[in-house]
Coordinates of C-alpha atoms in Angstrom, one line a residue:
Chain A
X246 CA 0.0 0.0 0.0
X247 CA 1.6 3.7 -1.2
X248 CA 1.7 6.0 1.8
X249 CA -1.2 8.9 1.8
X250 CA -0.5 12.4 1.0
X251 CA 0.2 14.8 3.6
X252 CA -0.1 17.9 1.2
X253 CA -3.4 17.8 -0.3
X254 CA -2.2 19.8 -3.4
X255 CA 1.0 18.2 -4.3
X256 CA 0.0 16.4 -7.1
X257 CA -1.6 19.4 -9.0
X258 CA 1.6 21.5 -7.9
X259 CA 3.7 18.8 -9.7
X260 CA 1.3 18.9 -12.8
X261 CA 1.9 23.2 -12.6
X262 CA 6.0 22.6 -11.9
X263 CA 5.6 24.7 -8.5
X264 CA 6.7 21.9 -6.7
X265 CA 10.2 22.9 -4.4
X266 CA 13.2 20.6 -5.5
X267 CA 13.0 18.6 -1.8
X268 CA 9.2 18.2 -2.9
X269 CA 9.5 16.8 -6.0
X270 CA 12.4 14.5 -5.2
X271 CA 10.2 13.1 -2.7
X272 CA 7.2 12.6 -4.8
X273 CA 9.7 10.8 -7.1
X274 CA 10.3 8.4 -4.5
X275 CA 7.0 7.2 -3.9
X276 CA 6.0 3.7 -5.6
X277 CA 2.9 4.7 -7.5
X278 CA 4.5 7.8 -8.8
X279 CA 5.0 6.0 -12.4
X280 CA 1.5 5.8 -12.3
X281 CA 0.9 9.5 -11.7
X282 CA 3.1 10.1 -14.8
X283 CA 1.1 8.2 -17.3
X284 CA -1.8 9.1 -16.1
X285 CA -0.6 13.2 -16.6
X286 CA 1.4 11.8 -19.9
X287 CA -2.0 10.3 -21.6
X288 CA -4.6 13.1 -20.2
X289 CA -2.6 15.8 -21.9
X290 CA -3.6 13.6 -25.4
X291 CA -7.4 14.1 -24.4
X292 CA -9.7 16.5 -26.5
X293 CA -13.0 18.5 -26.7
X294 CA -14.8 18.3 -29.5
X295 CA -14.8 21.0 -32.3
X296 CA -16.9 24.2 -31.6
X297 CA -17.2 27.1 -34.1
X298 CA -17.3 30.1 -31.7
X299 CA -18.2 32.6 -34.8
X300 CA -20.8 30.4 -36.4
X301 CA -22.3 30.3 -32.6
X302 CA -22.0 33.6 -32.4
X303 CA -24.2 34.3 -35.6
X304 CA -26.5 31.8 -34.2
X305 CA -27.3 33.6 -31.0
X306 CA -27.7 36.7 -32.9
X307 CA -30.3 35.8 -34.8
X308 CA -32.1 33.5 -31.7
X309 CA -32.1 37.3 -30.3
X310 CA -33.7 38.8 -33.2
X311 CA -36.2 36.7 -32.6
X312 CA -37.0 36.5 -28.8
X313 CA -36.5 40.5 -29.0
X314 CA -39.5 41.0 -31.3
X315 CA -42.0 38.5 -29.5
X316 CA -41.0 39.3 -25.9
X317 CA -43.2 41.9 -24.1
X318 CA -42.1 43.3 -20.8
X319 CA -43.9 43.5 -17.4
X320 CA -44.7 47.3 -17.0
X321 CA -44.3 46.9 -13.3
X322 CA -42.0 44.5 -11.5
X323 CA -43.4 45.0 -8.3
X324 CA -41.2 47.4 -6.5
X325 CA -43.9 47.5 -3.3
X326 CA -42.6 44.0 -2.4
X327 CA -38.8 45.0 -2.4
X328 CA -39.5 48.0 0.1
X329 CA -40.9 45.5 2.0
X330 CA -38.6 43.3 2.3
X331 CA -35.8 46.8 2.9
X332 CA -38.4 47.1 5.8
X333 CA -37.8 43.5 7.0
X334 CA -34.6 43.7 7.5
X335 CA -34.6 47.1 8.6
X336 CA -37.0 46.0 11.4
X337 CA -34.9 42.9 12.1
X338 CA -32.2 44.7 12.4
X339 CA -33.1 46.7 14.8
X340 CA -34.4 43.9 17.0
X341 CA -30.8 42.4 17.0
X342 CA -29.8 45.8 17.9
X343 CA -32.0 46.1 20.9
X344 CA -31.4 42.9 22.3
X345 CA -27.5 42.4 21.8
X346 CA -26.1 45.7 22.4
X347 CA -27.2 46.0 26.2
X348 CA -25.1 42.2 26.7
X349 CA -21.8 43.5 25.6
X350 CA -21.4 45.5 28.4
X351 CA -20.5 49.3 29.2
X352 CA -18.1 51.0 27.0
X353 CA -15.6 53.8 27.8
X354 CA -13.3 55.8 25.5
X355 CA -13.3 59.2 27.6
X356 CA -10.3 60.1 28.9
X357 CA -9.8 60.0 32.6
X358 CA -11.4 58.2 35.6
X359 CA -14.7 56.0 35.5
X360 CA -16.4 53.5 37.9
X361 CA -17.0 50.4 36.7
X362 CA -20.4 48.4 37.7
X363 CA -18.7 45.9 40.1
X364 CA -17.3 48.9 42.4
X365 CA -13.6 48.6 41.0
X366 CA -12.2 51.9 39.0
X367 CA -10.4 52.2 35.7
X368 CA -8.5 55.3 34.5
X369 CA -8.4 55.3 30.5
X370 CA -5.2 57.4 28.9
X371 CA -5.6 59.1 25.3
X372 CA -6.9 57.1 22.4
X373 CA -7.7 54.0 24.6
X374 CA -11.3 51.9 24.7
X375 CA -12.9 49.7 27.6
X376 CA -15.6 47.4 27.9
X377 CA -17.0 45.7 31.0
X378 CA -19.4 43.2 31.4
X379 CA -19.9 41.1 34.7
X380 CA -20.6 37.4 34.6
X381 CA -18.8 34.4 35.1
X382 CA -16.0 36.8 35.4
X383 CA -15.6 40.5 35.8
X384 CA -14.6 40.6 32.2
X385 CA -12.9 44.0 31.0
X386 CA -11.6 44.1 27.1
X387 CA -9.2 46.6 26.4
X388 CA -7.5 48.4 23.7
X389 CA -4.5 51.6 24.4
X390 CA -3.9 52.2 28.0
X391 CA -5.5 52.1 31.4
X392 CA -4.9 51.6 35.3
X393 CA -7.0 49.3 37.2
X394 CA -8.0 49.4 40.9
X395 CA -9.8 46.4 41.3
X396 CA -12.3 46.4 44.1
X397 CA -11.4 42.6 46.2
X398 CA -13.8 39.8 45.2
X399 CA -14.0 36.1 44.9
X400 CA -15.4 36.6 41.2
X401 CA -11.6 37.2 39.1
X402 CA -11.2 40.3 37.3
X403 CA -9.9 39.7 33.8
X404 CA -8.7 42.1 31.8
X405 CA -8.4 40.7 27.6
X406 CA -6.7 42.6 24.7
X407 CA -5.8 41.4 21.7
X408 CA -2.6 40.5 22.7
X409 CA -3.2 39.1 26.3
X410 CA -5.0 38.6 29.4
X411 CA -4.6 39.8 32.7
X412 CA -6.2 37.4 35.7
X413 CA -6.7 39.3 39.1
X414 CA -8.6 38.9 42.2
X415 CA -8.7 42.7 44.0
X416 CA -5.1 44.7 42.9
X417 CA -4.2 47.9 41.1
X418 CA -2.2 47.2 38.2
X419 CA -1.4 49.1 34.9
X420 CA -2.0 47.5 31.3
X421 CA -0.8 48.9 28.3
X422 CA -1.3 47.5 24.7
X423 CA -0.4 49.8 21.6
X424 CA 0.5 48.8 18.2
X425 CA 2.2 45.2 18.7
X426 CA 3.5 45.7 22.3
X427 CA 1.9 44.9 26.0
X428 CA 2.9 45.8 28.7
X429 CA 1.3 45.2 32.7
X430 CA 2.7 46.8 35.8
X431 CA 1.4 45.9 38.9
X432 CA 1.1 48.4 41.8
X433 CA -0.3 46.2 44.5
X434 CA -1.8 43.0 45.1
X435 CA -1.1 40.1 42.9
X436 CA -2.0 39.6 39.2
X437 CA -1.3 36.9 36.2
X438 CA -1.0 37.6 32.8
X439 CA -1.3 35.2 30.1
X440 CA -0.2 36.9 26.4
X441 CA -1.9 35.5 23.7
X442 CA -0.7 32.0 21.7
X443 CA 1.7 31.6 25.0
X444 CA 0.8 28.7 27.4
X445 CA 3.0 30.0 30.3
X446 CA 1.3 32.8 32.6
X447 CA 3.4 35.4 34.5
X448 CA 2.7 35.8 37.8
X449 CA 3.3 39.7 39.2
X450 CA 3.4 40.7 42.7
X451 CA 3.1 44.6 44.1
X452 CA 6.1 46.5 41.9
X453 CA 6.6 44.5 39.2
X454 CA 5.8 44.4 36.1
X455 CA 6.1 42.2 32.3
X456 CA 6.1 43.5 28.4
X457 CA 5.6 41.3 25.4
X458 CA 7.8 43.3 22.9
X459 CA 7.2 43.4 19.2
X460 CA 9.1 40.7 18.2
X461 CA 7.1 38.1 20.0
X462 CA 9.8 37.6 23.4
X463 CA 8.8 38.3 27.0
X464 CA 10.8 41.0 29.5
X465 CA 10.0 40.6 32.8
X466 CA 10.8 44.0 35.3
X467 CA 11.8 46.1 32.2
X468 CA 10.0 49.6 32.7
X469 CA 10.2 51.4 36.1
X470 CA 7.5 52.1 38.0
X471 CA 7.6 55.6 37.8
X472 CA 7.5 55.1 33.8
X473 CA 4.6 52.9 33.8
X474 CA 2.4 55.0 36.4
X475 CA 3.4 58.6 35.7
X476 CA 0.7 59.5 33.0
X477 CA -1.8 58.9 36.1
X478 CA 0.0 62.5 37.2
X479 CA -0.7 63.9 33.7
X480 CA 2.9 62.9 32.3
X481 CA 4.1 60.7 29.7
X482 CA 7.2 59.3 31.0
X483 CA 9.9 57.7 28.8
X484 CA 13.4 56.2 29.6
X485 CA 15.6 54.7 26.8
X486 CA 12.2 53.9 24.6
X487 CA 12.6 54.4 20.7
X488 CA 11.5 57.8 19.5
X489 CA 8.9 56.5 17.5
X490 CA 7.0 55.1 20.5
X491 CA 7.6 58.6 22.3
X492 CA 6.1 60.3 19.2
X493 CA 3.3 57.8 19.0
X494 CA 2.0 58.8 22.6
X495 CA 2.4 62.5 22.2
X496 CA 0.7 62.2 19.0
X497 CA -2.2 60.7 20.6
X498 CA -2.5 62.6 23.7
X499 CA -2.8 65.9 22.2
X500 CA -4.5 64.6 18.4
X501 CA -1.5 65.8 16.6
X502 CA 0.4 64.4 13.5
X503 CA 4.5 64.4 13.0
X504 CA 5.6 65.7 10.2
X505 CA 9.3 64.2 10.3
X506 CA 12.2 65.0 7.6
X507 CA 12.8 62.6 5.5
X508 CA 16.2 60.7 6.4
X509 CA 14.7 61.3 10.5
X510 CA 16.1 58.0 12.2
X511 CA 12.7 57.3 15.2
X512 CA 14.4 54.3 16.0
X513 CA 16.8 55.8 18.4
X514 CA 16.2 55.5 21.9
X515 CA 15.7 58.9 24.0
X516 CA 14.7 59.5 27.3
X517 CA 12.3 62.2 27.6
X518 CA 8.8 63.2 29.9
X519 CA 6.1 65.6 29.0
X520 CA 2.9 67.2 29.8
X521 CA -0.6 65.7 29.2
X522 CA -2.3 68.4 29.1
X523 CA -0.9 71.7 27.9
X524 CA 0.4 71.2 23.9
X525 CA 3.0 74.1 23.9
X526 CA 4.5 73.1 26.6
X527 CA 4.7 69.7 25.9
X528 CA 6.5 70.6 22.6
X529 CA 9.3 72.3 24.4
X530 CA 9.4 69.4 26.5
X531 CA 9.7 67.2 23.7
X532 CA 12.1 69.0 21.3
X533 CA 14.4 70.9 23.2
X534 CA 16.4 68.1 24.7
X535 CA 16.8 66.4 21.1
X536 CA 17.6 70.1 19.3
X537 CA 14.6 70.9 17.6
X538 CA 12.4 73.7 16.7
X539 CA 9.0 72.1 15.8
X540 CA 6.5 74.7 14.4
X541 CA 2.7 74.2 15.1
X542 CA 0.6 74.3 11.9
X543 CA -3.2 73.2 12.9
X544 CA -2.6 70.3 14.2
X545 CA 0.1 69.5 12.6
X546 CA 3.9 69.5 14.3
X547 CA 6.2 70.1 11.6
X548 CA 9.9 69.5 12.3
X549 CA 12.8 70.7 10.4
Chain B
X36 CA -14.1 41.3 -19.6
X37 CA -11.6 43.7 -21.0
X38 CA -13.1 44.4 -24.3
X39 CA -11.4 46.2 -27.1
X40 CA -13.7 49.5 -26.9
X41 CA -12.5 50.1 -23.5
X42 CA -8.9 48.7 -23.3
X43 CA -7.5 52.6 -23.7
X44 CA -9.3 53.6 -20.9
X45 CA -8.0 51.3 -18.2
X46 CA -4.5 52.4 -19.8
X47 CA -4.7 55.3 -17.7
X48 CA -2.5 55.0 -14.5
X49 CA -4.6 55.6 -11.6
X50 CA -3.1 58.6 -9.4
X51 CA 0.1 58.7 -7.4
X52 CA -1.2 60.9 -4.8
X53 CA -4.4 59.8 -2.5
X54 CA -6.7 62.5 -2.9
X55 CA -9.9 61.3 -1.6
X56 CA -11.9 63.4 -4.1
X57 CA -9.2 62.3 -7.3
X58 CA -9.7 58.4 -6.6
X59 CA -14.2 59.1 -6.6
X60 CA -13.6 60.8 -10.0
X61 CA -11.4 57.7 -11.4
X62 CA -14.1 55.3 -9.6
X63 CA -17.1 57.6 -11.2
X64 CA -15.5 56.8 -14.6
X65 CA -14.5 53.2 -13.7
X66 CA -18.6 52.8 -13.2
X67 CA -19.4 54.7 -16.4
X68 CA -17.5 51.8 -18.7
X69 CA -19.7 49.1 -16.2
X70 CA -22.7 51.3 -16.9
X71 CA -22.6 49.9 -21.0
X72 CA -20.3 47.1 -20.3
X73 CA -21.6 43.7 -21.2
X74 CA -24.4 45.8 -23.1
X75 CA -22.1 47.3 -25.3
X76 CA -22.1 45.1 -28.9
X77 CA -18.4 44.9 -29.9
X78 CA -18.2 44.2 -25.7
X79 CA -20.4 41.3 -25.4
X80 CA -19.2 39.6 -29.0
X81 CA -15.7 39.7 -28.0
X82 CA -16.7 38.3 -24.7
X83 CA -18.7 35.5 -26.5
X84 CA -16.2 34.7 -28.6
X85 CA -12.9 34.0 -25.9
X86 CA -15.3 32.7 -23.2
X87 CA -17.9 30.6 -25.3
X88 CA -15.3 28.0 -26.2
X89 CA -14.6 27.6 -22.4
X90 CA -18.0 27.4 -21.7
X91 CA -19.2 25.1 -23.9
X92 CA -16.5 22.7 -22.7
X93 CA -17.2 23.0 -19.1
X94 CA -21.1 22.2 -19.9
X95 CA -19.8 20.0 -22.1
X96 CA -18.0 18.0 -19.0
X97 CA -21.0 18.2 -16.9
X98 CA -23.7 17.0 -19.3
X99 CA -22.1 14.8 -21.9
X100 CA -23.4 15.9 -24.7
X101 CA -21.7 18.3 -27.5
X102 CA -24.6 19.8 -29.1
X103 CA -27.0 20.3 -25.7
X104 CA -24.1 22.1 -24.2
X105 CA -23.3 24.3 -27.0
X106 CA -27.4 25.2 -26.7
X107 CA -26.9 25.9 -23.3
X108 CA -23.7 28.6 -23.9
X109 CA -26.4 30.0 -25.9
X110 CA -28.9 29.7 -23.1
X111 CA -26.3 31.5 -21.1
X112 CA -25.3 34.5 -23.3
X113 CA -29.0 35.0 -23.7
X114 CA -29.5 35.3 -20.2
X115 CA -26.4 37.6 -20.0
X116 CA -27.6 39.8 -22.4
X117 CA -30.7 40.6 -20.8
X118 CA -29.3 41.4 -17.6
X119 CA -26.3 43.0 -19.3
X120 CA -26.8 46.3 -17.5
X121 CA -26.7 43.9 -13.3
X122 CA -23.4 42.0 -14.8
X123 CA -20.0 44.2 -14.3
X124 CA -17.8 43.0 -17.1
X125 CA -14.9 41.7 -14.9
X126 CA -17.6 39.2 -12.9
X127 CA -19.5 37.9 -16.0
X128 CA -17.2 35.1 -16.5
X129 CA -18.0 33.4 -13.3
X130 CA -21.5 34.7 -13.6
X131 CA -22.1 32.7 -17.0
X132 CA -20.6 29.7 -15.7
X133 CA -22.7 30.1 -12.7
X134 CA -26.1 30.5 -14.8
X135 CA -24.5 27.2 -17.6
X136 CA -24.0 25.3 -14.4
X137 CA -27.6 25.4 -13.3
X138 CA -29.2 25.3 -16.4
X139 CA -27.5 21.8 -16.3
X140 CA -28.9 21.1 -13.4
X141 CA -32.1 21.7 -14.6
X142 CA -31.3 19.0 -17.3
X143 CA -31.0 16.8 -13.9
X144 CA -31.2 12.9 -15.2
X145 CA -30.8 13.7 -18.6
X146 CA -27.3 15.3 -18.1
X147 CA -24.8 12.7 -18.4
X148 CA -21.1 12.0 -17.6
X149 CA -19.0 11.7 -21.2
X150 CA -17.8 7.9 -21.7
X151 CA -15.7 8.6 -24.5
X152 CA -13.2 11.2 -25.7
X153 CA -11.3 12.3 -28.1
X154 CA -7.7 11.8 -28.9
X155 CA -4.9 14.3 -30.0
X156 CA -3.3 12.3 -32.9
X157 CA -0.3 13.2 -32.4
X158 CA 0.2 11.1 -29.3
X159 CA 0.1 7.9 -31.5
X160 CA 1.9 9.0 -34.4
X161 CA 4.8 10.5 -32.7
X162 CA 6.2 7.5 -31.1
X163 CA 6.8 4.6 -33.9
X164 CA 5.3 1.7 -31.5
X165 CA 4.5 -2.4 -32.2
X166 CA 1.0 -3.3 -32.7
X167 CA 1.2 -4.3 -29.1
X168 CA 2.4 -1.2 -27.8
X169 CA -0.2 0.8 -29.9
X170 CA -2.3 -2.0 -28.1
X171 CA -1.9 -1.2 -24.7
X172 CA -2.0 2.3 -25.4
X173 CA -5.4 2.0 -26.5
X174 CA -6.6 0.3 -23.5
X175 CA -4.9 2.2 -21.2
X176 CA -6.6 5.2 -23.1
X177 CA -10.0 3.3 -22.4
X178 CA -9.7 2.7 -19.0
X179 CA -8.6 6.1 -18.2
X180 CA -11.9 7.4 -19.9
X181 CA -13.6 4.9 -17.8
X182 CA -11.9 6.3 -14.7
X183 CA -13.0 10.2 -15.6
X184 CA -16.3 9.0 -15.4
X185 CA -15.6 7.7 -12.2
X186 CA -14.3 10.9 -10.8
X187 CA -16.4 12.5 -8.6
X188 CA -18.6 16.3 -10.4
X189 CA -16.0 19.0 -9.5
X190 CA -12.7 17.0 -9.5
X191 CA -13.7 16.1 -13.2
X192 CA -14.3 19.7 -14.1
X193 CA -11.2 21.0 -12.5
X194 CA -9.0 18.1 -13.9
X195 CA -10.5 18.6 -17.7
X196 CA -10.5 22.4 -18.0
X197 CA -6.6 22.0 -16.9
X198 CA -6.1 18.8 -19.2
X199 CA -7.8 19.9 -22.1
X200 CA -8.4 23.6 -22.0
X201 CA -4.9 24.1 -20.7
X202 CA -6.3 26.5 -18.1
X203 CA -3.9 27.5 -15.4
X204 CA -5.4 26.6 -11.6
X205 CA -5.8 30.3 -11.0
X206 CA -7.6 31.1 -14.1
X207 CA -10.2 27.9 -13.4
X208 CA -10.4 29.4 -9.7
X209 CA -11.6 32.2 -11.2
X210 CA -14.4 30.8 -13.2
X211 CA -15.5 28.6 -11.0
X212 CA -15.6 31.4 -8.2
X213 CA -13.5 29.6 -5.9
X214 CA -10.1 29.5 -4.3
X215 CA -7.1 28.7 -6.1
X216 CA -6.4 26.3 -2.7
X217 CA -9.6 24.6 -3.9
X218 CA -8.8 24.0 -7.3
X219 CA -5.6 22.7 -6.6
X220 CA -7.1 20.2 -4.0
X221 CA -9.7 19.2 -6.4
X222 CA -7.1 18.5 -9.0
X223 CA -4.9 16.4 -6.5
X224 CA -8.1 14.6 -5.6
X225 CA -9.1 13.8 -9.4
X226 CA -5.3 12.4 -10.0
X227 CA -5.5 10.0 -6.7
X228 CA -9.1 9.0 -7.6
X229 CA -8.1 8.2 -10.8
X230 CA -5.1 6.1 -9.8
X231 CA -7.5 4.2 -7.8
X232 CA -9.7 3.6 -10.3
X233 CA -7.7 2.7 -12.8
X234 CA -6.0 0.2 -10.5
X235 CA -9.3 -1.5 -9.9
X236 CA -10.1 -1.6 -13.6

């Protein structure tokens, strides 16, 4: 008995040529590949019979000479029927509507401080999205930034983004998930995080804290407490961080676009802490150290 | 269906800068060609003519029979000429093998699976074989038919518009409005079946 195919397109990738070199020298291998060979060999021989495309063509013609001059037309195609069926859907809609949208929760993109329905508190930073539903679990989902004082329960708090979880039972912790990175500090109490497609959970008591970088690897203590917390105190806080990821936050806390020279390099690492909440002087907060004179068009920063 | 009254127009290169407003104006024209598309005469003949041949052989796989399936490319084209003005050019490919392939259905029993092919010539006179190797060519050739008809309706279809029409996976993919994947899993299927078969034969 020939062994099965793993790849369930291998013989038609052989038949195209797209097969790799390992992949074909394989297939060559196998016992019943002769068979393969006459079988493609022989079927290449097979034919269709003849068909006159132009003679068709002339035929269909004149079939539609024909079928134009008998055919009458309905002078109304019922158009009352269609609205209803618009109406339907419309209606169904709305239904769906009604009776989904109050399960997924409350949702919170404002800026600043809100209370959650289980007693516990969340502050949200710039550009950042919550939603909380309690059930099984007090289940938060998160996107951007936010800091967590979780009111003490036996029901766990879990907070999901798309790039992890964070497990806790009553703690203030930190989570912050932009772009491809995560990152959870925690202030007190215990917490777990699980990041997403990893099966080991880190475990983080009062102080510490655990980023999933960009490429995919785990740092466990990497970013200060003082970096992590200080936008609570209406900084953003920055040491040895890539200036793209500094330009990124300052972008979003004031609504503002970069406008960088060309050959600008935001891959270096500065270390550098401004305002949340006045733009001007944030700027001078931002630029000076690094030597630049950004000029403030709308709400555009243009650097040169 | 690029057709030749409208090839200059998709010659102009669509804008380097993203201007919301410039890429509206180049869709607003885009729609205009759709508007007379298939309608357009010298359109829908040249769309007849590459795309009937095809047709006619995929109907031709499905219901075994030459003549009822060139009827139903004309079915087809009928049908696509009166709704001419609903079919963009670019999706009446799939569209008319869409409407061919349930107009066979309709046929339901009296469609049937082709038993017998034809032969390129060129195969036999090529090689100078024996009597007995011309022999066993011809019953290979018979039990291979015999194995087609075996295949299971969608592996055939796949494995004779690539074996006979020479069309390329992606191309079949795209008349059959399905993946590429799909066709090429299809075609792997149809080559295994038809080992088996033949085996057994």
């Amino acid at each position: 008995m020939e062994p099965s195919f793993q790849d369930e397109t291998l013989l038609a990738r052989w038949l195209s040529g797209e097969l790799s070199p390992a992949e074909e020298k394989a297939l060559r291998e196998r016992p019943d590949f002769a068979d393969y060979e006459r079988i493609a060999q022989l079927s290449s021989q097979l034919r269709a019979p003849d068909y006159d495309a132009r003679a068709e063509l002339a035929r269909l013609k004149a079939r539609r000479a024909t079928a134009a001059k008998t055919r009458t037309l309905p002078l109304r195609q019922r158009p009352h029927y269609r609205w209803a069926w618009y109406a339907a859907a419309a209606v169904t809609l709305l239904l769906a509507a009604w009776f989904l949208l109050p399960k997924a929760g409350d949702h919170y993109e404002e800026t600043g401080k809100h209370l959650l329905a289980d007693g516990s508190s969340v502050q949200l930073n710039a550009s950042s999205k919550l939603s909380f539903l309690e059930g099984e679990t007090r289940a938060a989902t998160l996107s951007g930034e936010a800091f967590f004082e979780v009111e003490k329960k036996d029901v766990p708090f879990v907070v999901t983004t798309e790039l992890g979880t964070v497990t806790v039972l009553g703690t203030s912790f930190n989570v912050y998930e932009r772009g491809q990175e995560m990152r959870v500090a925690c202030q007190t109490g215990k917490v777990s995080v699980q990041f997403s497609g990893q099966s080991m959970a880190h475990p983080l008591t009062a102080g510490e804290s655990v980023s999933l970088l960009p490429d995919g690897t785990v740092a466990n203590n990497r970013s200060t407490r003082e970096e992590t917390l200080d936008w609570l105190n209406g900084h953003s806080y920055f040491q040895n961080r890539p200036l793209s990821e500094i330009f990124a936050e300052f972008e979003r806390q004031y609504q503002v676009t970069f406008n960088l020279p060309p050959a600008f390099d935001d891959t270096e690492l500065a270390s550098s802490r401004f305002t949340n909440d006045n733009l001007e002087k944030a700027l001078v907060e931002l630029f000076a150290p690094l030597n630049f004179e950004p000029n403030l068009v709308g709400n555009r920063v243009i650097v040169e | 269906m690029r057709g030749n009254g409208r090839t200059s127009l998709y010659q102009i290169p669509s804008p380097k800068f993203t201007l919301p407003s410039t890429i509206i104006f180049f869709k607003a024209m885009e729609k205009e060609q759709y508007n007379n598309g298939v309608c357009d005469q010298t359109v829908f003949d040249s769309t007849f003519l590459s795309l009937a041949p095809r047709l006619r052989n995929f109907l031709y796989y499905r219901c075994g029979d030459a003549e009822q399936a060139a009827d139903l490319v004309q079915e087809s084209f009928l049908k696509l000429w009166e709704n001419c003005g609903k079919v963009l050019p670019d999706k009446a490919k799939a569209w008319l093998f869409r409407v061919g392939e349930n107009l066979v259905f309709k046929l339901g029993e009296r469609a049937k699976v082709v038993r017998k092919y034809e032969w390129r010539q060129e195969g036999l006179t090529s090689v100078v074989a024996s009597p007995e190797h011309q022999l066993e060519e011809k019953e290979f050739r018979e039990q291979l038919e015999a194995a087609i008809a075996g295949l299971p309706e969608g592996a055939r279809e796949v494995f004779l518009l690539n074996r006979i029409d020479g069309l390329k996976y992606r191309e079949i993919a795209e008349l059959l409005n399905i993946s590429q994947k799909a066709v090429e899993k299809r075609m792997h299927r149809a080559l295994v079946t038809l080992r088996e078969l033949h085996a057994k034969i």
